[in-house]
Amino acid sequence: MCSSEQQKGSIEKFKAGLGYKKISKALNIPRNAVQAIIQKWKEYGTTVNLPRQGRPLKLTGRTRRALIRNAAKRPMVTLEELQRSTAQVGEFVHRTTISRALHKVGLYGRVARRKTPLLTQRHKKARLQFAKMYLSKPQSFWENVLWTDETKIELFGKAHHSTVYRKWNEAYKEKNTVPTVKYGGG
């Protein structure tokens, strides 16, 4: 960003017949900045900032970044909670505005994956050890194994589905899933 004095100096030196490189060295500003100043002056006859097209953004950059950070840190946050957090800062925006801001950075509301058992680190380590134990077994061993799936699983948390804000390839990250627990009993 050049000061108004540098902009005026660029125009005066250009009128005097100097090229972009010489103006750039004389005023100690980048050549492409000099070029942009002169092109704007040629087109509009002024170097001041002109009115921009379109409606100004409702969310400030700071609030938008805070929303994105909040949704990335807590994927199961609702749009209403995000809306309340922006209202606390003093920016009252509609849920659609918040949703659009999240979409621009690739965060979309998706149904959380459910088939992830609630496992502790000890469970995960034991499962990995079990899998490694059978890793080198020959094909003939696996032909004698009876495969069944009779585990009854109950949703942990909400009875219906939960929405998470995540990127398209992060479906099975732990923070984006709803853990499940098995029924008790015999």
Coordinates of C-alpha atoms in Angstrom, one line a residue:
M1 CA 0.0 0.0 0.0
C2 CA 1.5 3.3 -1.1
S3 CA 1.0 6.6 0.6
S4 CA -0.8 9.4 -1.2
E5 CA 2.5 11.3 -1.6
Q6 CA 4.1 8.3 -3.3
Q7 CA 1.1 8.0 -5.6
K8 CA 1.3 11.7 -6.5
G9 CA 5.0 11.4 -7.0
S10 CA 4.5 8.4 -9.3
I11 CA 2.1 10.4 -11.5
E12 CA 4.3 13.4 -11.6
K13 CA 7.4 11.4 -12.6
F14 CA 5.3 9.5 -15.2
K15 CA 4.2 12.8 -16.7
A16 CA 7.8 13.9 -16.8
G17 CA 8.5 10.9 -19.0
L18 CA 10.2 8.4 -16.6
G19 CA 9.5 4.7 -17.0
Y20 CA 8.1 2.3 -14.3
K21 CA 11.6 1.0 -13.2
K22 CA 13.0 4.5 -12.7
I23 CA 10.0 5.7 -10.8
S24 CA 10.1 2.5 -8.7
K25 CA 13.8 3.1 -7.8
A26 CA 13.3 6.8 -7.2
L27 CA 10.4 6.4 -4.8
N28 CA 11.5 3.0 -3.4
I29 CA 8.3 1.2 -4.1
P30 CA 7.7 -2.0 -6.1
R31 CA 7.5 -1.7 -9.9
N32 CA 4.1 -3.5 -10.0
A33 CA 2.7 -0.9 -7.5
V34 CA 3.9 1.9 -9.7
Q35 CA 2.3 0.2 -12.7
A36 CA -1.0 -0.2 -10.9
I37 CA -1.0 3.4 -9.7
I38 CA -0.4 4.7 -13.2
Q39 CA -3.0 2.4 -14.9
K40 CA -5.6 3.5 -12.3
W41 CA -4.7 7.1 -13.0
K42 CA -5.0 6.6 -16.8
E43 CA -8.4 4.8 -16.5
Y44 CA -10.1 6.9 -13.8
G45 CA -8.1 10.2 -13.6
T46 CA -7.5 9.7 -9.9
T47 CA -5.6 7.5 -7.5
V48 CA -8.0 7.6 -4.5
N49 CA -10.0 4.5 -3.5
L50 CA -13.2 4.3 -5.5
P51 CA -16.5 2.9 -4.2
R52 CA -16.7 -0.8 -4.5
Q53 CA -19.4 -2.8 -6.2
G54 CA -21.8 -4.9 -4.2
R55 CA -23.0 -5.0 -0.6
P56 CA -20.3 -4.9 2.1
L57 CA -19.7 -8.2 3.9
K58 CA -21.9 -8.7 7.0
L59 CA -19.2 -10.6 8.9
T60 CA -15.8 -9.0 9.7
G61 CA -12.7 -11.0 8.9
R62 CA -12.0 -11.4 12.6
T63 CA -15.5 -12.8 13.4
R64 CA -15.4 -15.1 10.3
R65 CA -12.0 -16.5 11.4
A66 CA -13.4 -17.1 14.9
L67 CA -16.4 -18.9 13.5
I68 CA -14.2 -21.2 11.4
R69 CA -11.9 -21.9 14.3
N70 CA -14.8 -22.6 16.6
A71 CA -16.5 -25.0 14.1
A72 CA -13.2 -26.8 13.4
K73 CA -12.4 -27.2 17.1
R74 CA -15.9 -28.3 18.0
P75 CA -17.4 -30.1 14.9
M76 CA -20.7 -30.9 16.6
V77 CA -21.5 -27.2 17.3
T78 CA -24.9 -26.1 16.0
L79 CA -25.5 -23.1 13.8
E80 CA -27.6 -21.5 16.6
E81 CA -24.6 -21.7 19.0
L82 CA -22.4 -20.1 16.4
Q83 CA -25.1 -17.5 15.9
R84 CA -25.2 -16.7 19.6
S85 CA -21.4 -16.4 19.7
T86 CA -21.4 -13.8 16.9
A87 CA -24.2 -11.9 18.7
Q88 CA -22.0 -11.7 21.8
V89 CA -19.3 -10.0 19.7
G90 CA -21.9 -7.6 18.4
E91 CA -22.5 -8.9 14.9
F92 CA -26.1 -10.2 14.4
V93 CA -26.2 -12.4 11.4
H94 CA -28.5 -15.1 10.1
R95 CA -27.7 -18.8 10.2
T96 CA -27.4 -18.9 6.4
T97 CA -24.6 -16.3 6.5
I98 CA -22.7 -18.4 9.0
S99 CA -23.3 -21.5 6.9
R100 CA -22.0 -19.8 3.8
A101 CA -18.9 -18.6 5.6
L102 CA -18.2 -22.2 6.7
H103 CA -18.8 -23.5 3.2
K104 CA -16.3 -21.1 1.7
V105 CA -13.5 -22.9 3.6
G106 CA -14.8 -26.4 2.9
L107 CA -16.7 -27.1 6.2
Y108 CA -20.1 -28.6 5.5
G109 CA -22.8 -29.9 7.9
R110 CA -22.8 -33.7 7.6
V111 CA -24.4 -36.5 9.6
A112 CA -21.8 -37.9 12.0
R113 CA -20.6 -41.5 11.4
R114 CA -22.1 -43.8 14.0
K115 CA -20.3 -47.2 13.8
T116 CA -17.3 -46.2 15.8
P117 CA -17.2 -48.0 19.2
L118 CA -16.4 -46.0 22.3
L119 CA -12.8 -47.2 22.7
T120 CA -10.2 -46.2 25.2
Q121 CA -6.5 -46.2 24.3
R122 CA -6.1 -49.6 26.1
H123 CA -8.8 -51.0 23.9
K124 CA -7.2 -49.7 20.7
K125 CA -3.8 -51.0 21.7
A126 CA -5.3 -54.5 22.5
R127 CA -7.1 -54.6 19.1
L128 CA -4.0 -53.6 17.2
Q129 CA -2.0 -56.3 19.1
F130 CA -4.7 -58.9 18.3
A131 CA -4.7 -57.9 14.6
K132 CA -0.9 -58.2 14.4
M133 CA -1.0 -61.6 16.0
Y134 CA -3.1 -62.9 13.1
L135 CA -1.5 -60.9 10.3
S136 CA 0.9 -63.7 9.1
K137 CA -1.6 -66.6 9.3
P138 CA -1.8 -68.6 6.0
Q139 CA -4.9 -68.7 3.8
S140 CA -5.8 -72.2 5.0
F141 CA -6.2 -70.9 8.5
W142 CA -8.7 -68.3 7.4
E143 CA -10.8 -70.8 5.5
N144 CA -11.6 -72.6 8.8
V145 CA -12.8 -69.4 10.5
L146 CA -16.5 -68.9 10.9
W147 CA -17.4 -65.2 10.3
T148 CA -20.4 -63.8 12.2
D149 CA -21.6 -60.4 13.2
E150 CA -24.1 -60.5 16.0
T151 CA -23.2 -57.4 18.0
K152 CA -26.0 -55.2 19.1
I153 CA -24.9 -51.6 19.2
E154 CA -26.7 -48.7 20.9
L155 CA -26.3 -45.1 19.9
F156 CA -24.3 -43.1 22.4
G157 CA -25.8 -39.6 22.8
K158 CA -28.7 -38.3 20.7
A159 CA -31.4 -40.7 19.7
H160 CA -31.4 -39.4 16.1
H161 CA -28.4 -38.2 14.1
S162 CA -25.8 -35.6 15.0
T163 CA -24.6 -33.0 12.6
V164 CA -20.8 -32.2 12.4
Y165 CA -19.0 -29.5 10.4
R166 CA -16.2 -31.2 8.7
K167 CA -14.3 -31.4 5.4
W168 CA -15.2 -34.1 2.9
N169 CA -12.3 -36.4 3.7
E170 CA -12.5 -36.2 7.5
A171 CA -15.5 -38.5 8.1
Y172 CA -13.8 -41.0 10.3
K173 CA -11.7 -38.7 12.4
E174 CA -12.5 -39.3 16.0
K175 CA -13.9 -35.8 16.7
N176 CA -16.3 -36.2 13.8
T177 CA -17.9 -39.5 14.9
V178 CA -20.6 -40.4 17.4
P179 CA -19.3 -43.3 19.6
T180 CA -21.4 -46.3 20.2
V181 CA -21.6 -48.6 23.2
K182 CA -22.7 -52.3 23.4
Y183 CA -25.8 -53.4 25.3
G184 CA -25.2 -54.9 28.7
G185 CA -26.5 -58.3 29.8
G186 CA -25.5 -61.9 28.9

